[in-house]
Short mmCIF file of C-alpha atoms in Angstrom, two decimals:
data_model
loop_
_atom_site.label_atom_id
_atom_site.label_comp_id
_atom_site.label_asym_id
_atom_site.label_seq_id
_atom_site.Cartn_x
_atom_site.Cartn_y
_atom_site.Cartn_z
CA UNK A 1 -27.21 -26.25 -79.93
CA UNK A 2 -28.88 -29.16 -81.34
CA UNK A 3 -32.20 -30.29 -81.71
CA UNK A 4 -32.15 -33.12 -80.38
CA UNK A 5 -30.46 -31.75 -76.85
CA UNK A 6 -31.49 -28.53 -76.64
CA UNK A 7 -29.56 -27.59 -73.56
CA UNK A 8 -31.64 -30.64 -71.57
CA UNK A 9 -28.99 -32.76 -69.97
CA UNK A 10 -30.82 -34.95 -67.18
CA UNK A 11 -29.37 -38.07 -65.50
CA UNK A 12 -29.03 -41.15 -67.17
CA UNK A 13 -32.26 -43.77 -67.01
CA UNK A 14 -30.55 -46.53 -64.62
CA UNK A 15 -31.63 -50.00 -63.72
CA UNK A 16 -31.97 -50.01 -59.85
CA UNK A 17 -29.17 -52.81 -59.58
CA UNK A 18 -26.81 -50.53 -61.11
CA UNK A 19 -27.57 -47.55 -58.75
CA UNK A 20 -25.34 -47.10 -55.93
CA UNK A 21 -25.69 -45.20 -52.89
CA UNK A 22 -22.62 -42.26 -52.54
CA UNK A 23 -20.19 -43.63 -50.29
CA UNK A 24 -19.72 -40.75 -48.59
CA UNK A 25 -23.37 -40.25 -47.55
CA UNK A 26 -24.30 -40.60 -43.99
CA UNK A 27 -28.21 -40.61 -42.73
CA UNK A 28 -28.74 -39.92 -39.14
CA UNK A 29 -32.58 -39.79 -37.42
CA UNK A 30 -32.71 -37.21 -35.30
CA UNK A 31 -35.18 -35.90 -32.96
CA UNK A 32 -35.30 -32.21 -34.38
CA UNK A 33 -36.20 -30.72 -37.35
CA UNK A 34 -34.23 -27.87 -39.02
CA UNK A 35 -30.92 -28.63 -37.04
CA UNK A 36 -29.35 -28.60 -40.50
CA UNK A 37 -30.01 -24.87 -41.34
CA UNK A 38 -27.26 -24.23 -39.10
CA UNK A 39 -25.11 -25.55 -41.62
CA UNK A 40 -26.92 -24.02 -45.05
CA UNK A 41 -26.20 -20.51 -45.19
CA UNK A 42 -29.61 -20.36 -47.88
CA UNK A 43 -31.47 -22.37 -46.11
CA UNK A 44 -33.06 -19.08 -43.81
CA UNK A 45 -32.21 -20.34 -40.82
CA UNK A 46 -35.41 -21.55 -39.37
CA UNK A 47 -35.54 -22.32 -34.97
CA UNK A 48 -35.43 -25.92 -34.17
CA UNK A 49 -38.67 -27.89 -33.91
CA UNK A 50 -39.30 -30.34 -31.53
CA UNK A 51 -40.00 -33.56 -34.50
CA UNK A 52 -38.76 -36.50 -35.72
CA UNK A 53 -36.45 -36.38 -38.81
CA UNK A 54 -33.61 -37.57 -40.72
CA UNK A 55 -30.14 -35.33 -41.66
CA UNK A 56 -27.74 -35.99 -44.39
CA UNK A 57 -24.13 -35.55 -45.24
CA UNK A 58 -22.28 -36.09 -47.93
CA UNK A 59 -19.64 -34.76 -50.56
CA UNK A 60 -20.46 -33.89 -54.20
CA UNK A 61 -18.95 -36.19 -56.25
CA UNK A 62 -18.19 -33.15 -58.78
CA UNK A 63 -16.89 -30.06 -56.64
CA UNK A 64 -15.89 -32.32 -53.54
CA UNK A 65 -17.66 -29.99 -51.18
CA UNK A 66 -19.38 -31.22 -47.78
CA UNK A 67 -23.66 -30.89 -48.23
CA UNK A 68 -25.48 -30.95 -45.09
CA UNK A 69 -29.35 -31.11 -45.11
CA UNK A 70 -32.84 -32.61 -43.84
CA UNK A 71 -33.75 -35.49 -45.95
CA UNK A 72 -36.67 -35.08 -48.36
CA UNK A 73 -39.27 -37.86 -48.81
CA UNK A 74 -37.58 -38.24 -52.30
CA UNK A 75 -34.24 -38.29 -50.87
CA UNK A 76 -35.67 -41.76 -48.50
CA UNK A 77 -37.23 -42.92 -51.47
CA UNK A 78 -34.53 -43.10 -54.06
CA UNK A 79 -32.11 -44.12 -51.15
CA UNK A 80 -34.67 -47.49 -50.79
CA UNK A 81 -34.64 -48.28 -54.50
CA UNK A 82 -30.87 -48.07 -54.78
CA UNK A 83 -30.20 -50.25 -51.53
CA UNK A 84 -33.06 -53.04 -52.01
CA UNK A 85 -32.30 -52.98 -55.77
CA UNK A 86 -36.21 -52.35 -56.55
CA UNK A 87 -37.07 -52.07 -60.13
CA UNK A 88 -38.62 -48.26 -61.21
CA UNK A 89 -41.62 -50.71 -62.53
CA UNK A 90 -42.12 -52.31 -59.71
CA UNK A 91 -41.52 -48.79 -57.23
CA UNK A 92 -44.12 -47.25 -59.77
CA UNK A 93 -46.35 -50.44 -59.20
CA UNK A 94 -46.01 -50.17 -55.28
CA UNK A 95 -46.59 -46.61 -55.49
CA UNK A 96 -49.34 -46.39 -57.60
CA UNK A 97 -47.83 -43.51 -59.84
CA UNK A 98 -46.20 -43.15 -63.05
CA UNK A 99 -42.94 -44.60 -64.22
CA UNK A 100 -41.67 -41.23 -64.84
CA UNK A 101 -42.07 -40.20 -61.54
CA UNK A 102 -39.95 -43.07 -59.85
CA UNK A 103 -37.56 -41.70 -62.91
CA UNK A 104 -37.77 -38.17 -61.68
CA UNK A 105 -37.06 -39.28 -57.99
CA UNK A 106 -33.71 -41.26 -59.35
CA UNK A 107 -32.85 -38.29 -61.61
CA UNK A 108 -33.04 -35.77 -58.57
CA UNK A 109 -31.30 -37.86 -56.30
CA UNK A 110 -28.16 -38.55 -59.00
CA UNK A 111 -28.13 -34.71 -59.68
CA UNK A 112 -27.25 -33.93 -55.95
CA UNK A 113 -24.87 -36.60 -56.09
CA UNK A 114 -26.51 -38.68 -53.58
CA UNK A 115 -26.54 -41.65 -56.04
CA UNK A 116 -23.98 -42.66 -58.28
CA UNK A 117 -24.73 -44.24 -61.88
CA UNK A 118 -22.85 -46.20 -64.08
CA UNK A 119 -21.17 -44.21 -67.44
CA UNK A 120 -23.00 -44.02 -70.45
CA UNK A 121 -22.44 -47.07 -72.56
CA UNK A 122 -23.26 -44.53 -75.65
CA UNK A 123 -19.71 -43.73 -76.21
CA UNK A 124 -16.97 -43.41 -79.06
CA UNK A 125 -14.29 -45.56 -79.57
CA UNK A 126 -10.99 -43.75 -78.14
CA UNK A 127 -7.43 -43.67 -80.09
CA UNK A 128 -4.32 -42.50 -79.13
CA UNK A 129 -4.72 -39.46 -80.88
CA UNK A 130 -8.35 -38.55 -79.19
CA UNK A 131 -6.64 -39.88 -76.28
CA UNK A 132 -4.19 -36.86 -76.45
CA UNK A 133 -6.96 -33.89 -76.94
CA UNK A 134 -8.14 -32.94 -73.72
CA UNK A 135 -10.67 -30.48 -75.95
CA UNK A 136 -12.00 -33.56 -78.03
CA UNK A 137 -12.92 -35.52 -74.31
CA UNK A 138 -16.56 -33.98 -73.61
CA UNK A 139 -17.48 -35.66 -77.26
CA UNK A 140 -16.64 -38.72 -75.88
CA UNK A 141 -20.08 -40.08 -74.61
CA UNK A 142 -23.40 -38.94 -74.57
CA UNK A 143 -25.65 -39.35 -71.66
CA UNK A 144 -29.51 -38.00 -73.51
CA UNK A 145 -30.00 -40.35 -76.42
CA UNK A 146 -32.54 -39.44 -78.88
CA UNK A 147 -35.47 -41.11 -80.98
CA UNK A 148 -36.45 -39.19 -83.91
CA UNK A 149 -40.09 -40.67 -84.50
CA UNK A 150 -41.70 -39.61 -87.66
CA UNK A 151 -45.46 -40.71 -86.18
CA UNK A 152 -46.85 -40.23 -89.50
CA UNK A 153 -46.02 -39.31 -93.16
CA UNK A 154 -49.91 -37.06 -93.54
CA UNK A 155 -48.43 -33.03 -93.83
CA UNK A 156 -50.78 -30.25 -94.52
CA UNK A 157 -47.57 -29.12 -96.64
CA UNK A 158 -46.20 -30.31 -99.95
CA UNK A 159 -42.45 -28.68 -99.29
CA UNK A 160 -40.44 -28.51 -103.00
CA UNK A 161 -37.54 -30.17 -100.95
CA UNK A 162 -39.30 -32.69 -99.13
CA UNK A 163 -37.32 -35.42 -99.12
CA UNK A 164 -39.65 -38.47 -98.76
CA UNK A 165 -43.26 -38.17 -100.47
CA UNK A 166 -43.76 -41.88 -100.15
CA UNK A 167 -46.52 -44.13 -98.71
CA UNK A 168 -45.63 -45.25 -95.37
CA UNK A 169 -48.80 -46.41 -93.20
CA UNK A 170 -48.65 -45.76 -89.37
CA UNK A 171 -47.98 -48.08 -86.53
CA UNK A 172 -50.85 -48.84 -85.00
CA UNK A 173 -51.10 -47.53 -81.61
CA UNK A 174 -50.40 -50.44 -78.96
CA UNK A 175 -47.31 -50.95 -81.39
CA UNK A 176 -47.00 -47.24 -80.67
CA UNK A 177 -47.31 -48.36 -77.30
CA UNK A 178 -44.96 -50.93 -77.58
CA UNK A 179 -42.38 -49.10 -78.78
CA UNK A 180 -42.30 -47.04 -75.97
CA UNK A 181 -41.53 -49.23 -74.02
CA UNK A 182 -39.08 -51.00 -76.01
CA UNK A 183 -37.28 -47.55 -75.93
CA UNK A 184 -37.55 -47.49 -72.06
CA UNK A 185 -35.48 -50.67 -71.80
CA UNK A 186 -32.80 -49.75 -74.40
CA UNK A 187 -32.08 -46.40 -72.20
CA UNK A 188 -31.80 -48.37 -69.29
CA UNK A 189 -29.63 -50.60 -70.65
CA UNK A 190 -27.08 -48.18 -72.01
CA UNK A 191 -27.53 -46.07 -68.69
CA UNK A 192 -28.89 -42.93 -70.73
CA UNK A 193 -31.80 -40.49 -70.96
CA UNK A 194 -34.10 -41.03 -73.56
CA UNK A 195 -35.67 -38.04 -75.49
CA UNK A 196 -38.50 -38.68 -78.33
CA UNK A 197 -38.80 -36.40 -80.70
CA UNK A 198 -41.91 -35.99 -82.72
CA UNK A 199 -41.90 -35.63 -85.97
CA UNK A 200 -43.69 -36.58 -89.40
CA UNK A 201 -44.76 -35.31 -91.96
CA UNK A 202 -46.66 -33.26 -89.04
CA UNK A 203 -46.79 -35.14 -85.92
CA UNK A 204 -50.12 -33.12 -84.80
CA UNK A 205 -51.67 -34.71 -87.80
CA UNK A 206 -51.15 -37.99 -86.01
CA UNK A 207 -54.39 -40.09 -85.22
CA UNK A 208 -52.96 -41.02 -81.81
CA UNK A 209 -50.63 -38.32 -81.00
CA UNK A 210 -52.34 -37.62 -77.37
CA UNK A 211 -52.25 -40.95 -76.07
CA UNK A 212 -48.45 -41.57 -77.53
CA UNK A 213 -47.12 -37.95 -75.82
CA UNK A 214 -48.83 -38.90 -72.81
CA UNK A 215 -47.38 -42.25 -72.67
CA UNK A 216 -44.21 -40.59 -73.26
CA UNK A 217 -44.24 -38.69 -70.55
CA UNK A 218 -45.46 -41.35 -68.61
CA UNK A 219 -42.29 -43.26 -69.12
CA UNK A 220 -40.01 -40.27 -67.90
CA UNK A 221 -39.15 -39.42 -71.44
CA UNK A 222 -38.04 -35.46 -72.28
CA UNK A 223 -40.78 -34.90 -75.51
CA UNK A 224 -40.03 -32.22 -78.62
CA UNK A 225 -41.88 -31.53 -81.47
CA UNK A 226 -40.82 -31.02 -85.12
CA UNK A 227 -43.89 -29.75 -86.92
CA UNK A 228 -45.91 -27.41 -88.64
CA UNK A 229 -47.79 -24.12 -87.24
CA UNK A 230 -50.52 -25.50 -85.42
CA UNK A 231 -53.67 -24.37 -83.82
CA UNK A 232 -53.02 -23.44 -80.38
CA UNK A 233 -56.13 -24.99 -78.13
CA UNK A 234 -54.28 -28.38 -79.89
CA UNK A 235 -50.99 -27.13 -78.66
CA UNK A 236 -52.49 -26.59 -75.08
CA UNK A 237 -53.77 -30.07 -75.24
CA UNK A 238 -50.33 -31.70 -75.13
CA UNK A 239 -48.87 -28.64 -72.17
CA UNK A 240 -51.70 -29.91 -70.29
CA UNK A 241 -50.24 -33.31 -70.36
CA UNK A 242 -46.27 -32.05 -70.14
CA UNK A 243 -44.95 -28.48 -71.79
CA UNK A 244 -42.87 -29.83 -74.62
CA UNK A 245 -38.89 -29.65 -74.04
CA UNK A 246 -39.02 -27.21 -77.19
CA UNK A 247 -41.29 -26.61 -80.83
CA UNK A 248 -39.18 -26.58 -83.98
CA UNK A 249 -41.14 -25.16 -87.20
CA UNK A 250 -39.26 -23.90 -90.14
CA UNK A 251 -39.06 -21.37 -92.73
CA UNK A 252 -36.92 -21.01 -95.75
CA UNK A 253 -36.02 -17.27 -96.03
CA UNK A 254 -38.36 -14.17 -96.42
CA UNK A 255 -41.98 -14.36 -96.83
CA UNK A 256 -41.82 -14.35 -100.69
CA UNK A 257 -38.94 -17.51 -101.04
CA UNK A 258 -40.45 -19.22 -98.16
CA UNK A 259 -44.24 -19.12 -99.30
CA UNK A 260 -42.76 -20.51 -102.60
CA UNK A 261 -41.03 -23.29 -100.90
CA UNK A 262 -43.59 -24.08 -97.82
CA UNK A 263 -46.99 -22.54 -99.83
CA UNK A 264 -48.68 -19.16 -99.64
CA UNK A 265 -49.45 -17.79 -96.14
CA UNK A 266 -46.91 -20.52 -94.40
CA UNK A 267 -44.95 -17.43 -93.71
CA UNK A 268 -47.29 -15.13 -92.01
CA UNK A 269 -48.63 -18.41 -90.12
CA UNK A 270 -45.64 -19.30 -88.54
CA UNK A 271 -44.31 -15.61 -86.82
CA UNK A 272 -47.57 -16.12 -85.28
CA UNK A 273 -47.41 -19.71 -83.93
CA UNK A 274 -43.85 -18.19 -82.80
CA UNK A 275 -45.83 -15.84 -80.32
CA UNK A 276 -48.22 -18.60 -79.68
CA UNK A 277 -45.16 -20.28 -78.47
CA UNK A 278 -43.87 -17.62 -76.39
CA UNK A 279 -47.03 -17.20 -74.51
CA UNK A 280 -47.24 -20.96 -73.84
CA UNK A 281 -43.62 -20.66 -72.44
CA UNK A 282 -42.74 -23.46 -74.48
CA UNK A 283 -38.84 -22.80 -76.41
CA UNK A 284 -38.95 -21.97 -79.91
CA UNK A 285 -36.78 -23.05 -82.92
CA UNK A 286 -36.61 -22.58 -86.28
CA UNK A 287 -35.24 -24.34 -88.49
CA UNK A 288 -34.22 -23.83 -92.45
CA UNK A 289 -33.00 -25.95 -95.39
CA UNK A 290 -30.14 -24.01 -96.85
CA UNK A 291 -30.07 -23.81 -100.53
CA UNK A 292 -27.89 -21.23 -102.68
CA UNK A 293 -31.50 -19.74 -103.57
CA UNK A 294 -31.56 -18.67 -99.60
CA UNK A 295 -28.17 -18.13 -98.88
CA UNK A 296 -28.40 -14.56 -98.95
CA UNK A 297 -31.57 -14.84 -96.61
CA UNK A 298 -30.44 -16.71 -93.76
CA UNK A 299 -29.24 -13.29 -91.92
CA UNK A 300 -32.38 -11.20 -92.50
CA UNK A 301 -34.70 -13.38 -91.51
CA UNK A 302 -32.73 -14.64 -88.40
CA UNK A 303 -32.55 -10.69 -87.48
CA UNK A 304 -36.29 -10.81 -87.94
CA UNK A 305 -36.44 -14.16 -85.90
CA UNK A 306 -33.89 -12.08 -83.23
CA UNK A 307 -36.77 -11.67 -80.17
CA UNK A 308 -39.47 -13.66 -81.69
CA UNK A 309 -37.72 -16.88 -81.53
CA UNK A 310 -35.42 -19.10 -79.07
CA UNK A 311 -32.88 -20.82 -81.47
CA UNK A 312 -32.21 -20.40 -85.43
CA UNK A 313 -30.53 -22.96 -87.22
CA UNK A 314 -29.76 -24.47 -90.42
CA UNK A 315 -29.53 -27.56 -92.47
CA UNK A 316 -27.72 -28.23 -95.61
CA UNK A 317 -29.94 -29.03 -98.24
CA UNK A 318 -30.01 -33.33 -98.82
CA UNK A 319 -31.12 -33.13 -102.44
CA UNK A 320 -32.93 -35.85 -102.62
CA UNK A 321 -36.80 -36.90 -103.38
CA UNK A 322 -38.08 -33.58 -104.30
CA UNK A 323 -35.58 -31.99 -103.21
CA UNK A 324 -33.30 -33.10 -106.25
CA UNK A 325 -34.43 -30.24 -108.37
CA UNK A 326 -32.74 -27.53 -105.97
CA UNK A 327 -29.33 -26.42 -105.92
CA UNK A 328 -26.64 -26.24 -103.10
CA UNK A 329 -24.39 -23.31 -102.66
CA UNK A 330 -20.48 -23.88 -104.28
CA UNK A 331 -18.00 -25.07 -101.59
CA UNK A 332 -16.41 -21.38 -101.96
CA UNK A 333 -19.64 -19.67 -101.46
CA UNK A 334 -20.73 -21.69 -98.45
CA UNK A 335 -17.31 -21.57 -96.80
CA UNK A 336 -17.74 -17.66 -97.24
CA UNK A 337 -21.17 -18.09 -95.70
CA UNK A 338 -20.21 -19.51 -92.89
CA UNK A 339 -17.81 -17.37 -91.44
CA UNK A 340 -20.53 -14.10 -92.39
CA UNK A 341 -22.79 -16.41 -89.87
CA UNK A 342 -20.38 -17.03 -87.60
CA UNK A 343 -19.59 -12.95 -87.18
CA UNK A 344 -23.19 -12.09 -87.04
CA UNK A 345 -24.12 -14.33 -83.96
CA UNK A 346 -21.60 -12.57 -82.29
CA UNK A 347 -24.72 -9.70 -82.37
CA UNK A 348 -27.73 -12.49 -82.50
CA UNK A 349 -27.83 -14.33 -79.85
CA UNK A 350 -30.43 -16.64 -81.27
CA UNK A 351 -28.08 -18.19 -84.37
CA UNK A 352 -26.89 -21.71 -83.45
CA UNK A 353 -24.10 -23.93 -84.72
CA UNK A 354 -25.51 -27.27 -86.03
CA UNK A 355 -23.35 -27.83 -89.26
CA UNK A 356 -20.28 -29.97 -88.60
CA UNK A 357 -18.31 -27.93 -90.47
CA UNK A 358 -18.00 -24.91 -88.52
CA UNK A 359 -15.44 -26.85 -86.72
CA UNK A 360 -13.08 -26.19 -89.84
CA UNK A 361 -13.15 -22.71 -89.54
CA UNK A 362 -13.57 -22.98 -85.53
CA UNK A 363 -9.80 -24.79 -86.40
CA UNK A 364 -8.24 -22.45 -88.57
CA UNK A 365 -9.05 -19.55 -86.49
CA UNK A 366 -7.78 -21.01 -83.14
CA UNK A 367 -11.12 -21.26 -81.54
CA UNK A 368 -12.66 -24.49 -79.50
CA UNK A 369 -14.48 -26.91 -81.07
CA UNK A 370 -18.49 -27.79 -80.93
CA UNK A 371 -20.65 -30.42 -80.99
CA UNK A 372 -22.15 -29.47 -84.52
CA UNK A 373 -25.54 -31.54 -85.76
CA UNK A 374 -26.14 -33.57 -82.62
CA UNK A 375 -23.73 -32.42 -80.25
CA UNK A 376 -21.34 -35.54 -80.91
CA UNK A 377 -21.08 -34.59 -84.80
CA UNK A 378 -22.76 -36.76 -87.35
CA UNK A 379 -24.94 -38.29 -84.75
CA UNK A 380 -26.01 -40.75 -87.16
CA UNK A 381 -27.11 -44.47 -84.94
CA UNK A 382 -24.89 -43.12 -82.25
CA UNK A 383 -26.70 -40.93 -80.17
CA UNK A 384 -29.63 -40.53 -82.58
CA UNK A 385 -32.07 -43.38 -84.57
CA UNK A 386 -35.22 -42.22 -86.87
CA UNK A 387 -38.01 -44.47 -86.47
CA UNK A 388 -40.38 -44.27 -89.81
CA UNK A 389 -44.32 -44.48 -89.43
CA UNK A 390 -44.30 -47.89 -90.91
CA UNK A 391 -41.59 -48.82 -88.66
CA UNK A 392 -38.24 -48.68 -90.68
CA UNK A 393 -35.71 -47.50 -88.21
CA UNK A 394 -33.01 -45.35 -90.42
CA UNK A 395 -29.21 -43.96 -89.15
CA UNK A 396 -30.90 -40.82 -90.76
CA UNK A 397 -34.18 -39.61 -92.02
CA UNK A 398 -32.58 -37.51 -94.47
CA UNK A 399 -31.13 -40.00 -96.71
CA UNK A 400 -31.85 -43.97 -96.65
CA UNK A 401 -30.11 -46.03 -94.01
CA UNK A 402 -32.03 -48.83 -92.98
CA UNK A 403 -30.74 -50.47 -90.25
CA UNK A 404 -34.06 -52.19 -88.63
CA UNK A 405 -37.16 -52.99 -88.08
CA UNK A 406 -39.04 -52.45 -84.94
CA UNK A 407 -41.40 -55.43 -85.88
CA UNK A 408 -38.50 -57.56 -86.70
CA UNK A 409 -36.24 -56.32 -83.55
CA UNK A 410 -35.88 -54.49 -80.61
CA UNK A 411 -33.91 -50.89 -80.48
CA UNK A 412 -31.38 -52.45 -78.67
CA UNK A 413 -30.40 -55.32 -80.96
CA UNK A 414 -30.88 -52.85 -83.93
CA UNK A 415 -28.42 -50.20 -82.32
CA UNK A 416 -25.84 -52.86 -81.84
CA UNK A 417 -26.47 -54.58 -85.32
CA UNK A 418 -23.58 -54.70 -88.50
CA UNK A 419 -25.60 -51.94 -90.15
CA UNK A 420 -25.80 -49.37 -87.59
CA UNK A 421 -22.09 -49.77 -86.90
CA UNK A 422 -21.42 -48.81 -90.27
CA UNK A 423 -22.97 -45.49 -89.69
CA UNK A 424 -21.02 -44.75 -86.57
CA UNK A 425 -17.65 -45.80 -87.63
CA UNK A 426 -18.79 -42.84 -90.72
CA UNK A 427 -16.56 -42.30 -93.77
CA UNK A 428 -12.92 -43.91 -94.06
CA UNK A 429 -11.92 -40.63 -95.37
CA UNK A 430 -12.29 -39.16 -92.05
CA UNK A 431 -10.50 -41.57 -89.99
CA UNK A 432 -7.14 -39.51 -89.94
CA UNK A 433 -8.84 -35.78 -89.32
CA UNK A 434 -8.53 -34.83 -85.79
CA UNK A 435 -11.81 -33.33 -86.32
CA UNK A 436 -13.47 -36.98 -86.57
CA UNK A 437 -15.69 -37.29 -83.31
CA UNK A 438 -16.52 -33.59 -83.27
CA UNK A 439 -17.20 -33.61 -87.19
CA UNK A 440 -17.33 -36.04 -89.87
CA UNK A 441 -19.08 -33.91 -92.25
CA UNK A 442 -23.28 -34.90 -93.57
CA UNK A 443 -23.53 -38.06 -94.44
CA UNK A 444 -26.87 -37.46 -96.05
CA UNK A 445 -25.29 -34.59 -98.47
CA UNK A 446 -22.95 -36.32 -99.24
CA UNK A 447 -25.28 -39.26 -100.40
CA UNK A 448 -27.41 -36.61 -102.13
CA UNK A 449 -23.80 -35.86 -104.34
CA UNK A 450 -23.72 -39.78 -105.37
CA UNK A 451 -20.86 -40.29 -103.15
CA UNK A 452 -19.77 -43.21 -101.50
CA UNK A 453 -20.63 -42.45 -97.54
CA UNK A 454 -18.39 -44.62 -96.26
CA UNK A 455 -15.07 -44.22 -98.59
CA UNK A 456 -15.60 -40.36 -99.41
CA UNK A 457 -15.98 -37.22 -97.35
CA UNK A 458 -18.27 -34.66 -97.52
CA UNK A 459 -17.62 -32.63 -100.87
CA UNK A 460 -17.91 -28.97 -99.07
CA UNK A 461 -15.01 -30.10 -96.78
CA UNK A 462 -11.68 -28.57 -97.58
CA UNK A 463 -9.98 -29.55 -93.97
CA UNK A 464 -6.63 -31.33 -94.33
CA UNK A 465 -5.98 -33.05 -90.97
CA UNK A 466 -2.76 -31.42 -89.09
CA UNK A 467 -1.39 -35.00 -88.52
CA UNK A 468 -2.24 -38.87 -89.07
CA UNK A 469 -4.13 -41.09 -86.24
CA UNK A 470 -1.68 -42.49 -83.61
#
């Protein structure tokens, strides 16, 4: 499962014009409460009471089956701002809470099914070959999209892969501020859920960070965090506010190859944030840069991870900035890697599949396909941007890929720009692979290998496609 999703899916953020009301619904006042237990087999079957109420009907639009209950408050309330076309600003305004809660109120009310929103307008272009894989159609669209914000490049680290050492001043909070809400609008107008995730350098390093998370959640917005082990009365800080949808730390391998990576003690550190994070309640991942230094580690420590951690995933190492001076694995050895990984989770339930090219053995072995790095493959400007501290806005953070600048443009004209489409289209050499929207390799390694991203594939793919595009 990727990072970036985590398992969250929520209902799309909506403008209220664009909301309508199930046509199968029906709201009757009645004169008796409970009179729709009779018709709930959970509901516990409480006695009639002698007050004023409202019942509802209506059939999922999903499963088709017939849902009889008592309105909630919520239920009324997301039933007014889908019929009088009031604006979640101006509901939050009239109701003197948060934006997020008028968000929550819509959410609940599309999960039942007793609104109805439009499709996701973050979607892949469809040919006749897609068209004819009923397995490739959940990879279609995506309904979370995600905003990787690296708050700040300060890191009580100095990683030896680090891929970006440079400069880069922070925006200053009401910029922060602003982007926010430039965010808000660009989910609402391609009818999706926005997540933020935090990142840096170390996010909790951030000046501002309390004030930005809050304002986060303020806006509705699912939150993660990509950082560093961190004390815990910080951590609590930010739960008080909203638990985080996860924590993702990483490690490179055993204590000794990790500490010489991350820096002496990083190791120790982080098994106990891990426990820190269990006790919170907050979900756990780990994440590691895959070198052919660790490639023999990966197992052992995600066996050691097994119970102490959520999720356990990997990266391919982008060998770039510092991280030029390591090596990657040979195609042959990482091909044999993968399927060792692939048996092992079969025992660890904890090992996740965020490499793209899993779906090449997935293939040859006869097994369904998977999302890979951001559950669309290479997520890169399609369900996914990386907003820099100084406000660059990259396809990637892992390579350059400038496509934007928040002071120059909004996230919706930058999504939609040349640049960014040159990212989602991805590599020519991938066009005829019926792997393409579930795939399309790492565009950052191969960048890191002095290819040409958009002509050339990724160099550890070996996957001849079955048969040309239709």
């Amino acid at each position: 499962m990727s990072p970036h999703q985590n398992g969250c899916a929520r209902s799309p953020t909506v403008p209220a014009a664009k909301l309508a009301v199930n046509p199968t619904l029906t709201l009757l006042a009645v004169k008796w409460k409970n009179l729709a237990d009779f018709f709930d087999d959970q509901a516990g079957g409480n006695p009639p009471d002698k007050a004023p109420t409202h019942v509802m009907t209506w059939r999922d639009p999903q499963s088709g089956q017939l849902v009889c209950r008592e309105a909630l408050e919520a239920d009324l309330l997301a039933l007014k701002i889908a019929v009088e076309q009031i604006e979640p600003r101006e509901a939050a305004r009239l109701g003197q809470v948060t934006l997020g809660n008028i968000q929550a109120v819509v959410d609940q009310a599309i999960a039942r099914g007793i609104l109805l929103s439009p499709d996701s307008r973050i979607r892949r272009p469809v040919n006749a070959q897609d068209a004819k894989q009923p397995e490739i159609q959940p990879f279609l669209a995506a309904d979370i999209f995600t905003l990787q914000w690296h708050v700040t490049q300060a890191c009580d680290l100095h990683c030896k892969h680090c891929y970006d050492r440079s400069s880069r001043v922070s925006l200053p909070l009401e910029q922060a501020r602003a982007v926010l809400d430039d965010f808000y609008d660009f989910c609402r107008r391609m009818y999706v859920r926005g997540q933020i995730s935090l990142s840096g350098g170390n996010p909790m390093l951030y000046p501002h960070l309390e004030e930005l998370y809050r304002g986060a959640h303020q806006l509705g917005f699912g939150i993660a965090i990509l950082g560093n082990p961190t004390p815990v009365d910080e951590l609590r800080r930010l739960v008080e506010i909203v638990p985080p949808l996860f924590f993702q730390i990483s490690l490179e391998g055993l204590e000794a190859h990790n500490d010489y990576i991350r820096g002496s003690g990083h190791f120790r550190r982080s098994l106990a944030f891990l426990d820190d994070l269990r006790e919170l309640g907050i979900y756990s991942m780990v994440m590691l840069t895959l070198t052919r230094d660790n490639l023999d580690q990966v197992l052992p420590l995600a066996d050691l991870l097994n119970g102490r951690a959520d999720a356990f995933n990997f990266n391919r190492l982008a060998a770039v900035g510092e991280g030029a001076g390591l090596l990657m694995p040979t195609k042959k050895e990482f091909k044999t890697f993968l399927h060792d990984y692939q048996k092992a989770a079969e025992s660890n339930p904890i090992l996740g599949f965020k490499d793209n090219l899993f779906n090449l053995i997935n293939r040859d072995g006869g097994d369904g396909l998977m999302g890979g790095c951001t559950g669309f493959g290479c997520g890169a400007a399609f369900n996914f941007l990386s907003l820099l501290p100084d406000g660059e806005v990259h396809a990637c953070r892992k390579f350059p890929s400038l496509i934007g600048k928040v002071q120059e443009s909004g996230l919706y004209d930058i999504y939609h720009g040349k640049e960014a489409a040159r990212y989602r289209v991805g590599s020519r050499a991938c066009f005829d692979c019926e792997l393409n929207l579930v795939c399309r390799g790492c565009l950052a390694v191969a960048y890191s290998q002095g290819l040409d991203i958009f002509a050339e594939k990724d160099p550890f793919c070996d996957y001849i496609p079955s048969s040309p595009a239709g």
